[in-house]
CSV table of C-alpha atoms and ligand atoms in Angstrom, one decimal:
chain,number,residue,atom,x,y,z
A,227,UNK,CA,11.5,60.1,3.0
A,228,UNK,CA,10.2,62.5,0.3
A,229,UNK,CA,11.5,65.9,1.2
A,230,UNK,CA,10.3,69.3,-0.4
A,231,UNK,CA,12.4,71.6,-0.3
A,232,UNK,CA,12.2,75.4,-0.7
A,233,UNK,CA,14.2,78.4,-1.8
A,234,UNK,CA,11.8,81.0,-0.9
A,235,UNK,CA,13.4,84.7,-1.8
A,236,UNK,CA,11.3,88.5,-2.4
A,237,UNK,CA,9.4,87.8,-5.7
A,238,UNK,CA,10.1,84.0,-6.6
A,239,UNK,CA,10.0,80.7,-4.7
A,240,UNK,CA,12.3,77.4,-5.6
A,241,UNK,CA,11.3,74.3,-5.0
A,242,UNK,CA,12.1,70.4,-5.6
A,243,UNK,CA,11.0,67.4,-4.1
A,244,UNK,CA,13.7,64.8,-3.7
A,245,UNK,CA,13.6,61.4,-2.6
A,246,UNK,CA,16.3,61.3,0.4
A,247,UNK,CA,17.2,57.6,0.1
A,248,UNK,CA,17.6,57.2,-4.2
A,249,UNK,CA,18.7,61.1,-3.9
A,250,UNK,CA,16.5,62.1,-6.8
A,251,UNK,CA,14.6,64.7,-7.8
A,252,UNK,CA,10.9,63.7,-8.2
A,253,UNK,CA,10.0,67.4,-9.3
A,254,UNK,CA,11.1,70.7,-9.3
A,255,UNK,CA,10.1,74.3,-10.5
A,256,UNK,CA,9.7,77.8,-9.5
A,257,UNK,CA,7.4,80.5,-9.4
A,258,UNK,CA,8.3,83.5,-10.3
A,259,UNK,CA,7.0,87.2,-10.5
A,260,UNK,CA,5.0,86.4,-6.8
A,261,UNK,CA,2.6,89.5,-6.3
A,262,UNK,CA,3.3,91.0,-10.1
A,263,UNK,CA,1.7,88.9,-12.1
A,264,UNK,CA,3.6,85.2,-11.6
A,265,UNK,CA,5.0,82.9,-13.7
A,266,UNK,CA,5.2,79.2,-13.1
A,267,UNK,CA,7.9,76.6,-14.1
A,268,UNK,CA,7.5,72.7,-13.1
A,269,UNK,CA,9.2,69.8,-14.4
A,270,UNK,CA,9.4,66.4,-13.7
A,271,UNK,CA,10.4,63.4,-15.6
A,272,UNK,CA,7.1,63.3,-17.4
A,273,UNK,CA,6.1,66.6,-18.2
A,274,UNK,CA,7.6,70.0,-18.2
A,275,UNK,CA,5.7,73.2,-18.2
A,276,UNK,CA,5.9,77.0,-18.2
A,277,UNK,CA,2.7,79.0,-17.7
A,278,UNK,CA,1.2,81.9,-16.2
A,279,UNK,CA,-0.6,81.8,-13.3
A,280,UNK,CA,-1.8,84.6,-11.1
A,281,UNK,CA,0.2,84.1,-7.8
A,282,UNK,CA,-0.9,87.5,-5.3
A,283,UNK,CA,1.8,86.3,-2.9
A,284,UNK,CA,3.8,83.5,-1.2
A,285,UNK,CA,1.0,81.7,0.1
A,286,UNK,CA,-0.8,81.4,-3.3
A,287,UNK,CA,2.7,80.4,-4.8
A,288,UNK,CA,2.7,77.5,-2.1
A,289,UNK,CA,-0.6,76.8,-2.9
A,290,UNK,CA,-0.1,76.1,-6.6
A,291,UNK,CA,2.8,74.3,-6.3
A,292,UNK,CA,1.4,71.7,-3.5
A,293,UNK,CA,-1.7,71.8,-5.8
A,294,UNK,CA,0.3,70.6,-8.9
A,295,UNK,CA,2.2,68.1,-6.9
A,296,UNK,CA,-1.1,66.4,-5.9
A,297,UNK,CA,-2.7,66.8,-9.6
A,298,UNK,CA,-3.8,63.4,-10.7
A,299,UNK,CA,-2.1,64.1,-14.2
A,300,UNK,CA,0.8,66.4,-13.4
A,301,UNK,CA,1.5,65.5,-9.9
A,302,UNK,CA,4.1,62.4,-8.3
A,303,UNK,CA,1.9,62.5,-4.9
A,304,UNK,CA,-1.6,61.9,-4.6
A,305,UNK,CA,-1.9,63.5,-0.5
A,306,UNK,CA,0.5,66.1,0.8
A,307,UNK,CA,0.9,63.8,3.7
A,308,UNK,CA,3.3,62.2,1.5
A,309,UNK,CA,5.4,64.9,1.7
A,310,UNK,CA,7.2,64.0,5.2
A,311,UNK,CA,9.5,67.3,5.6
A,312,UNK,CA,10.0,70.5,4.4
A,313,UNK,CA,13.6,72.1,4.1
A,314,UNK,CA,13.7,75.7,4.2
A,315,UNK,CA,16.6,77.3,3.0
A,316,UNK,CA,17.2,80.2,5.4
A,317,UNK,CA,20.3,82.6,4.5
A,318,UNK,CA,21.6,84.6,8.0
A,319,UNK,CA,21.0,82.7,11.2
A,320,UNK,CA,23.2,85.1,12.7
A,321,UNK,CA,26.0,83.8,15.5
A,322,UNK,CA,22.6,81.5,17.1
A,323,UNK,CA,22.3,79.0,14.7
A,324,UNK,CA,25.4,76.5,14.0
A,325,UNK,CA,23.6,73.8,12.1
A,326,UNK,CA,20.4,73.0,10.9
A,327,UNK,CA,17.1,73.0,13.4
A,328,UNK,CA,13.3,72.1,13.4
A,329,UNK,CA,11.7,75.5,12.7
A,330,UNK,CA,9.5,76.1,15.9
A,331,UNK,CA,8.0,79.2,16.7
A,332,UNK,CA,10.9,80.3,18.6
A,333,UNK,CA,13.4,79.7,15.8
A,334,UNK,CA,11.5,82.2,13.5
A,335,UNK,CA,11.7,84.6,16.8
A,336,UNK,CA,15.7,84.2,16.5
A,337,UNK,CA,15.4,84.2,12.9
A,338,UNK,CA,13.3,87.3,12.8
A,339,UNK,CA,15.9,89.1,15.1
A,340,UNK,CA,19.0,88.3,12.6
A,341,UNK,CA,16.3,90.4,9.9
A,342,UNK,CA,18.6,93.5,10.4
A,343,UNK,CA,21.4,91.4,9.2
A,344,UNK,CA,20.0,90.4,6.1
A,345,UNK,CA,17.2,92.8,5.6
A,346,UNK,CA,16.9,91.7,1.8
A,347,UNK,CA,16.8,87.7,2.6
A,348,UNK,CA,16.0,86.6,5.8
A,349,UNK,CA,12.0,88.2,5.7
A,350,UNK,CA,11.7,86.8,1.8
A,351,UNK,CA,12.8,83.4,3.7
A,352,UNK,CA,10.5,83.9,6.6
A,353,UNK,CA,7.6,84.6,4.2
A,354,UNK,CA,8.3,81.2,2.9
A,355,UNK,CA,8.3,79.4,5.7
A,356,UNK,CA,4.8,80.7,7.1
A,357,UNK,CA,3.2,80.4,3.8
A,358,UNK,CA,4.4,76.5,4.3
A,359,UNK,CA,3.3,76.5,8.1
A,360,UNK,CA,-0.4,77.8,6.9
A,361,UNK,CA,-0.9,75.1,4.3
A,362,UNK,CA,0.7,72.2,6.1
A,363,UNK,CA,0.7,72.6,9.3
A,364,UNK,CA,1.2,69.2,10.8
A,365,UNK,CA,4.4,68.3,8.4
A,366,UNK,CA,7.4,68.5,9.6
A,367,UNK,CA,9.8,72.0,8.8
A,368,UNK,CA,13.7,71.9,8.8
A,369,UNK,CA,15.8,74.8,8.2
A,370,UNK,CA,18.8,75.0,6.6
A,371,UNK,CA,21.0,78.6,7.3
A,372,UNK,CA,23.9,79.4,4.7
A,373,UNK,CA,25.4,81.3,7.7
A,374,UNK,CA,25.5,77.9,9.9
A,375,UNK,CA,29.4,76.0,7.8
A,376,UNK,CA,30.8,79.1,8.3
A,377,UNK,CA,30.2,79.1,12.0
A,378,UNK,CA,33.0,77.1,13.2
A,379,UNK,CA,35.7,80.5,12.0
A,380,UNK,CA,37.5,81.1,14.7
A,381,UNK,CA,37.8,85.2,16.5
A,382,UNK,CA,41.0,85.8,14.3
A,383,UNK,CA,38.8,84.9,11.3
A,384,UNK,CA,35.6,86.6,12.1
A,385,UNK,CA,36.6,89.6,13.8
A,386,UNK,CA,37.2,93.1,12.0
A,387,UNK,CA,40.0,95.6,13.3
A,388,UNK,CA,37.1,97.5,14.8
A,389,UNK,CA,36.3,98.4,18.3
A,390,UNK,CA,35.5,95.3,19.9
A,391,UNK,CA,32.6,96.7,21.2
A,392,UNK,CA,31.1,97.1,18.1
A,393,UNK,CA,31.2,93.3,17.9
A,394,UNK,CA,29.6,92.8,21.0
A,395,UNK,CA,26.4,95.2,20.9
A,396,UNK,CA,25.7,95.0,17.1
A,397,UNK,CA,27.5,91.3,16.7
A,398,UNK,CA,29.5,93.1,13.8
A,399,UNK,CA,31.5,90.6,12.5
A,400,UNK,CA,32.4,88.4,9.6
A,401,UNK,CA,29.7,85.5,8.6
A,402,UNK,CA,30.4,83.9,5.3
A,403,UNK,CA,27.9,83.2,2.9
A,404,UNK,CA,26.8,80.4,0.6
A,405,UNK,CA,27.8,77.6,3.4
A,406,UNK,CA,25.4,75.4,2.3
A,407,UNK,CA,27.6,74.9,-0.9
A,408,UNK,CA,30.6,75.2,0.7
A,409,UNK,CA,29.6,72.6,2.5
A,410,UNK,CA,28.3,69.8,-0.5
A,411,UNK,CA,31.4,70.9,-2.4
A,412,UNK,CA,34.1,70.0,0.2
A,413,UNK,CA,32.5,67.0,1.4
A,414,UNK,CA,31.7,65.8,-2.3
A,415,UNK,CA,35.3,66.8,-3.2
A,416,UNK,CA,36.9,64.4,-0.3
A,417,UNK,CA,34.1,61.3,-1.5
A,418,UNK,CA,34.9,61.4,-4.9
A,419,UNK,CA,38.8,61.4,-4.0
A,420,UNK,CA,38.6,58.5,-1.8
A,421,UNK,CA,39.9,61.2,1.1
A,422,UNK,CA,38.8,60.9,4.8
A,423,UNK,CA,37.5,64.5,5.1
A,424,UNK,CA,38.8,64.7,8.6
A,425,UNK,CA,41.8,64.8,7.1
A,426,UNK,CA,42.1,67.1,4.6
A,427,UNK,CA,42.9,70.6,3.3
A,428,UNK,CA,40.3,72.2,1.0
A,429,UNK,CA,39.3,75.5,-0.7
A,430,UNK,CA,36.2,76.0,-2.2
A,431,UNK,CA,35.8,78.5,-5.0
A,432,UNK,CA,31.8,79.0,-5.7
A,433,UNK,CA,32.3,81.4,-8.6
A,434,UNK,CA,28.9,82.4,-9.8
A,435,UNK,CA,27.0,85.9,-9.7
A,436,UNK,CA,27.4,85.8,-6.2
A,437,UNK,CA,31.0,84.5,-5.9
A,438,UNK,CA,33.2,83.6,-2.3
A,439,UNK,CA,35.9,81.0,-1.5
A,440,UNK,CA,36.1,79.0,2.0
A,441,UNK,CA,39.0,77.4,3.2
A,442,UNK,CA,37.7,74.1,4.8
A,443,UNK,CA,40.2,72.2,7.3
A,444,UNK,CA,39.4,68.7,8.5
A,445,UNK,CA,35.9,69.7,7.6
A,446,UNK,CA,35.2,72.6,9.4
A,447,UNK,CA,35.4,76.4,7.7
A,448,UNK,CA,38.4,78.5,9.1
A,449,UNK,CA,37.6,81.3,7.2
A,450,UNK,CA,34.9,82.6,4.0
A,451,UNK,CA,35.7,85.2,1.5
A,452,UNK,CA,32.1,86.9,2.4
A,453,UNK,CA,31.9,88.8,5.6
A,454,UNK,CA,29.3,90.9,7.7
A,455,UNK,CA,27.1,91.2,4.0
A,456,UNK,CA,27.7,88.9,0.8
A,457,UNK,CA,29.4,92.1,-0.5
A,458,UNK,CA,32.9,91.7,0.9
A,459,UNK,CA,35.5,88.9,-0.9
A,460,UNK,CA,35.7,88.2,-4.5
A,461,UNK,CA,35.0,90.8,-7.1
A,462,UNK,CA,31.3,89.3,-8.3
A,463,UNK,CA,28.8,90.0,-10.8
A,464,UNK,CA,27.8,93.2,-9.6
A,465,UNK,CA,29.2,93.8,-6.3
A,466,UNK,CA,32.4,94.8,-5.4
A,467,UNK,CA,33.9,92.6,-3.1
A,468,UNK,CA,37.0,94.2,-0.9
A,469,UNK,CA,37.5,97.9,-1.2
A,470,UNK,CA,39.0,100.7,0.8
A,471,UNK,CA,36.5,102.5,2.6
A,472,UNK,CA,38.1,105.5,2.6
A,473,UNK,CA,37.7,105.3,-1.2
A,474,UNK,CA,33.8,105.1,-0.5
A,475,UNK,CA,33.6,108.1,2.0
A,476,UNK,CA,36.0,110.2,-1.4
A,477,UNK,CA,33.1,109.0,-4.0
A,478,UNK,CA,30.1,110.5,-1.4
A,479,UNK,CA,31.8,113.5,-1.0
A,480,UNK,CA,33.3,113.9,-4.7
A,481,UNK,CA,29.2,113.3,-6.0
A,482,UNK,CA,27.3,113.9,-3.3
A,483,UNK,CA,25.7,110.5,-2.4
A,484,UNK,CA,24.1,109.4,0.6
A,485,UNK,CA,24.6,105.6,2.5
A,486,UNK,CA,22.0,104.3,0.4
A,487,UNK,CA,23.2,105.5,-3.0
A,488,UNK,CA,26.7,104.4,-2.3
A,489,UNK,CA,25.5,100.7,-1.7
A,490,UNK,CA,23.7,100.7,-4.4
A,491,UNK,CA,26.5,101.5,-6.3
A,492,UNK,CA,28.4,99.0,-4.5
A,493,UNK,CA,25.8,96.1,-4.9
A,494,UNK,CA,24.3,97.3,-8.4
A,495,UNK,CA,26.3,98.5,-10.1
A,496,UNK,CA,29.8,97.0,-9.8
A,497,UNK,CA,31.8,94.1,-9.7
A,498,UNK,CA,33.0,93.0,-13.5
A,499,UNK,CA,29.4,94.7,-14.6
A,500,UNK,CA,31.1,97.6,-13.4
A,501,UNK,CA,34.7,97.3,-14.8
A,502,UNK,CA,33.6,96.5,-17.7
A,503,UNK,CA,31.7,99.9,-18.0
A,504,UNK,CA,28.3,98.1,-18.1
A,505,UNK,CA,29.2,95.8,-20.9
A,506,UNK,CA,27.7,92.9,-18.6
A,507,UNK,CA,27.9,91.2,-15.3
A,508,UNK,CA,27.4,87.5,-17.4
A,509,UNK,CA,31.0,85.9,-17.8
A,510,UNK,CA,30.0,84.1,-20.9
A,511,UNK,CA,29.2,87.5,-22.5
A,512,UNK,CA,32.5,89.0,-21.0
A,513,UNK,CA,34.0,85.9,-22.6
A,514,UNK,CA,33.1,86.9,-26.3
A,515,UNK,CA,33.7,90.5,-26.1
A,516,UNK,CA,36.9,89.9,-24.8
A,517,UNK,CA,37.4,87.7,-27.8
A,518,UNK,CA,36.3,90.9,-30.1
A,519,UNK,CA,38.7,92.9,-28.3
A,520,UNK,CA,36.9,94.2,-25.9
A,521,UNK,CA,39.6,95.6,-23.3
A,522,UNK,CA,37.4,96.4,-20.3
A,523,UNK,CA,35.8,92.9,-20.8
A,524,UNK,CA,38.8,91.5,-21.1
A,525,UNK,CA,40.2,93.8,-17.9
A,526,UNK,CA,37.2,92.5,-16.0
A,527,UNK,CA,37.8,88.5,-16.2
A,528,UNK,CA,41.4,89.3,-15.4
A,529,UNK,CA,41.1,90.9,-12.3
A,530,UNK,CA,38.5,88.8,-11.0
A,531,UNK,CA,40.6,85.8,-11.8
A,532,UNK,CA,43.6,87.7,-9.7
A,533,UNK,CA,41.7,87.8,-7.2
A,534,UNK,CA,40.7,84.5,-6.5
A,535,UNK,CA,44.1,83.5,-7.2
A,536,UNK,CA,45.0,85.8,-4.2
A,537,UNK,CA,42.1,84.1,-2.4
A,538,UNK,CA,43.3,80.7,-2.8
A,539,UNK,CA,47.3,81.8,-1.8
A,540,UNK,CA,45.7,83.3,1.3
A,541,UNK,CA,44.1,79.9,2.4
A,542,UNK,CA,47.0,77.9,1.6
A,543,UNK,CA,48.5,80.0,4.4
A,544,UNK,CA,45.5,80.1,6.4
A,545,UNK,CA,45.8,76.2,6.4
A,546,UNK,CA,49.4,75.9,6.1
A,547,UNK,CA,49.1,73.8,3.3
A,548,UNK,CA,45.6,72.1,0.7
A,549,UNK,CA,44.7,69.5,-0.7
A,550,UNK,CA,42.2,70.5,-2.8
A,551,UNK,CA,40.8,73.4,-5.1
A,552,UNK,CA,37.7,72.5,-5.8
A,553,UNK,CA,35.7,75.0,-8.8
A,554,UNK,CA,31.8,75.5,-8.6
A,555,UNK,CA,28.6,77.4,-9.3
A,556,UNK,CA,28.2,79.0,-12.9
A,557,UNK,CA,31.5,80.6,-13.1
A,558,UNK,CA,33.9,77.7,-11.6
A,559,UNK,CA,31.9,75.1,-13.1
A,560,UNK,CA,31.9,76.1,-16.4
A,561,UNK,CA,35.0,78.6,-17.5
A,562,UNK,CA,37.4,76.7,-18.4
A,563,UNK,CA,39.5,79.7,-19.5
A,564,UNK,CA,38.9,81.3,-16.0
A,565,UNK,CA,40.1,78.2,-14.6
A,566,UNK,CA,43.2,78.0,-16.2
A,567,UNK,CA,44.0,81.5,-15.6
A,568,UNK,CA,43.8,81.4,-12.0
A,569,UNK,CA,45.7,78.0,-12.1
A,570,UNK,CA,48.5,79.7,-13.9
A,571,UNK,CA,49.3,81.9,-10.7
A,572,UNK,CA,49.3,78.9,-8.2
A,573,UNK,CA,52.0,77.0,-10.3
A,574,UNK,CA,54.3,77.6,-6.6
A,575,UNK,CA,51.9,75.5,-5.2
A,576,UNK,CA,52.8,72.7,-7.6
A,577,UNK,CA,50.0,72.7,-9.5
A,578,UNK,CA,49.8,71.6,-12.7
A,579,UNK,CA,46.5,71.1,-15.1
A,580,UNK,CA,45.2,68.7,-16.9
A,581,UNK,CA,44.4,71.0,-20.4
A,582,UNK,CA,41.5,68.2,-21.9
A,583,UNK,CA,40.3,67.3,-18.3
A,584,UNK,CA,39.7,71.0,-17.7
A,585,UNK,CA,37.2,71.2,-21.0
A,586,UNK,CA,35.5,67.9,-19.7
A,587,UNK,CA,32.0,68.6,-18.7
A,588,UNK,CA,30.6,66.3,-15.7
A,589,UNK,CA,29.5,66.1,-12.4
A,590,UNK,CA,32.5,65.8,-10.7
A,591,UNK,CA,36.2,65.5,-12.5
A,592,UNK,CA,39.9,66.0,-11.1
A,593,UNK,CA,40.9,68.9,-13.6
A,594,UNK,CA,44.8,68.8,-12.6
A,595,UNK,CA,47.7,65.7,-13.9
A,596,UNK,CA,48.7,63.3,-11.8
A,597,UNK,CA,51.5,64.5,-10.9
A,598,UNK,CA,49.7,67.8,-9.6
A,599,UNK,CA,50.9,68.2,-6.0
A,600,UNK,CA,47.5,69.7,-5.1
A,601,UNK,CA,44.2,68.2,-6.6
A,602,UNK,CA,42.1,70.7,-8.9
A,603,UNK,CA,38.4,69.8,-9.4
A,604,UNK,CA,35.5,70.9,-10.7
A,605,UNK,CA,32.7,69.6,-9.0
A,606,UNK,CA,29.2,70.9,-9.7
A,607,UNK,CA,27.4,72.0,-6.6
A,608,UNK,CA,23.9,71.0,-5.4
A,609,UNK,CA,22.3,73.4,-2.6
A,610,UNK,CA,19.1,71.6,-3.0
A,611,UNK,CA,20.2,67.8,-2.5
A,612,UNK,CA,22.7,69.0,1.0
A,613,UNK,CA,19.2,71.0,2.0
A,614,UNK,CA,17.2,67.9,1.6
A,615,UNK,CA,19.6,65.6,3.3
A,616,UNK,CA,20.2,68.0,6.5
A,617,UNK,CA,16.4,67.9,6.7
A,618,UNK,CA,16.1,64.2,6.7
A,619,UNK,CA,19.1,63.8,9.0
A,620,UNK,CA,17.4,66.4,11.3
A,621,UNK,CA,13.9,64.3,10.7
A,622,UNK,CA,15.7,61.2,11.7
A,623,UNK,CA,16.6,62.5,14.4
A,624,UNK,CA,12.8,64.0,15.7
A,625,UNK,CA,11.2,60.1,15.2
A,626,UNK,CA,10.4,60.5,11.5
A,627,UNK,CA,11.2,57.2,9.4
B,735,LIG,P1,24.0,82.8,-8.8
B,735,LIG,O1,23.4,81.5,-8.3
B,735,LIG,O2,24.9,83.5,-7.9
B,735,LIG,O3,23.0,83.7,-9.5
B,735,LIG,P2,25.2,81.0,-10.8
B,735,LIG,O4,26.0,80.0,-9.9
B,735,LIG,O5,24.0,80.5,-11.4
B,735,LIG,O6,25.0,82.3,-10.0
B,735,LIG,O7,26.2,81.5,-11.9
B,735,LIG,C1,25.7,82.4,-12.9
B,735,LIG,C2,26.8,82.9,-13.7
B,735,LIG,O8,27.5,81.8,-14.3
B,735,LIG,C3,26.3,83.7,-14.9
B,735,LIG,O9,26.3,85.1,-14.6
B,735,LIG,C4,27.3,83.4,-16.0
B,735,LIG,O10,28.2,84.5,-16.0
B,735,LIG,C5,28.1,82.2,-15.5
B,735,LIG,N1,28.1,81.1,-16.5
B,735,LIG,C6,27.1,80.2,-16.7
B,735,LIG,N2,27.5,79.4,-17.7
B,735,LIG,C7,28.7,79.8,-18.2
B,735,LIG,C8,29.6,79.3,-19.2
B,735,LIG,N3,29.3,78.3,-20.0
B,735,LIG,N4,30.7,80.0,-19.3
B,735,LIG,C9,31.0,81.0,-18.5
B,735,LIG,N5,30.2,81.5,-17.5
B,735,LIG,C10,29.1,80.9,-17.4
């Protein structure tokens, strides 16, 4: 099946078409700058190109990007009927959706009630998915929820120490985010170990802008760093991750801020970019002004390495016990300096790395010694390629060969 999948968010739209039985990518690009001015990026094993092309709005995005797939020079179909499905990744799908579904009219109803959850994403994603249904209406849509791994927490998990009745007539209650990585990683992580997955103990770290850990047990989430919003966990780019929120009702007051100033703050304007008093929110930059001395910098990458590490202890108890640490996304995939420093707090856990394994650069590699009680790994994640083979598997299953 050749599989199209799209990452469809407020001013861009990702796409890649992958071939679901040889895995690879036939093409992939993005347009960018959707209703300023757009910018389009497509590459493919032939040809690569970055141009400008007007693009008013998601549909005209769509349209160029099925119309370069079809062009007799830069294109690797000649009829968009060889496109059999289209996998939409869709980011809250709220307590409804527990896996990935056939987007029907009523699914976009459900989805379109979970907006006020993810008021940012889910109508960017939504967009998407219509300007898909207008131009090809008789193929085949699958979508694919971050929310939807993190679904199988359990109440002691999910739940806030909040009124329960908040939780149910708002559904206020812990989500998780990025499952859809969460997911690749710990089921990539068991393959490439020769593990049954039903078997074992695994914590995800997905350190990138965004960042959150999962602790996965027998393959099934017990619990994800990110909460209600992407903004709770990890200390990230430029959000905050945990914080008091008596500390955030002292900073309204103390400056005179209303709900939406404070989360922009929050969101914006915070995280290492934040600690670092604006020096940056990229790592790699934090990296070489910590090296010249920088001490916020430097301050920065420490506490967000303290903590994950507190992360990861937490989900060893969660799980009574792992198997696995498994590093991904920008961040976990390529600071090896990051790495080590969060290793160096779980040595109670028997860990010990491997110091020339953890500078190797490949697609997956066991970063701790042999002896390691736990395994560390760095395994580089692949949203688009678990998108493509939920939507096959869900094609499969509605009579498409
Ligand atoms: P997101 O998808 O959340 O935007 P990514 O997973 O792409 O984030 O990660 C982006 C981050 O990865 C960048 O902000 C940068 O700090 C970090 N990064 C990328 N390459 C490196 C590197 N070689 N060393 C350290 N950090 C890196």
């Amino acid at each position: 099946m050749r599989i199209l999948v799209i990452n469809s968010g407020s001013s861009s739209l990702k796409f890649q078409v992958i071939d679901s039985e040889s895995e690879q990518v036939l093409a992939k690009g993005v347009c960018e700058r959707i209703g300023i001015d757009g910018v389009f990026t497509y590459k493919t094993d032939r040809i690569s190109i970055k141009e400008p092309v007007v693009m008013e709005n998601h549909t005209q995005a769509v349209h160029t990007l099925l119309d370069t797939l079809v062009d007799s020079e830069k294109g690797i179909i000649s009829d968009f009927g060889e496109i059999d499905v289209i996998g939409h990744r869709l980011v809250h799908g709220g307590e409804k959706f527990t896996g990935s579904v056939v987007v029907t009219d009523e699914v976009i109803q459900a989805m379109t009630e979970c907006n006020d959850l993810a008021p940012l994403h889910n109508p960017a994603n939504l967009i998407g998915v219509d300007a898909c249904r207008k131009l090809m209406p008789d193929t085949l849509m699958v979508g694919v929820f971050d929310t939807a791994f993190n679904q199988s927490m359990e109440p002691k998990a999910y739940l806030y120490g909040l009124p329960y009745r908040y939780y149910e007539k708002y559904k206020i209650r812990r989500y998780g985010f990025h499952g859809i990585s969460h997911k690749y990683v710990s089921q990539r992580a068991a393959e490439f170990m020769g593990q049954d997955l039903r078997q074992v103990k695994t914590i995800v770290c997905h350190l990138g802008n965004g960042a959150s850990i999962s602790a996965v047990k027998y393959g099934k989430v017990i619990d994800n760093s990110m909460g209600f919003t992407p903004l709770e966990g990890l200390v990230m780019g430029t959000r905050c991750g945990d914080v008091d929120p008596g500390a955030l009702e002292f900073l309204a007051k103390k400056e005179n801020l209303d709900f939406p100033q404070v989360m922009a703050i929050l969101n914006q304007e915070s995280g290492v970019l934040g600690i670092s008093k604006n020096y940056s929110s990229d790592f790699r930059e934090l990296k070489d002004a910590e090296i010249k001395y920088n001490e916020k910098a430097a301050l920065a990458r420490e506490i967000f390495a303290y903590k994950v590490a507190k992360y990861v202890g937490s989900y060893a108890a969660a799980m009574n016990g792992v198997d696995n640490i498994v590093f991904t996304a920008g961040v976990g995939e390529n600071d090896s300096d990051i790495r080590e420093e969060i290793c160096s707090y779980l040595e109670f856990l028997g860990i010990t790395l491997d110091e020339l394994k953890n500078r190797e650069q490949s697609e997956a590699v066991r970063i701790s010694e042999g002896t390691s009680k736990v395994n560390v790994l760095v395994i580089r994640t692949n949203e688009e390629l678990e998108i493509a083979r939920e939507a096959a598997e869900v094609a499969r299953q509605n009579g498409v060969k």
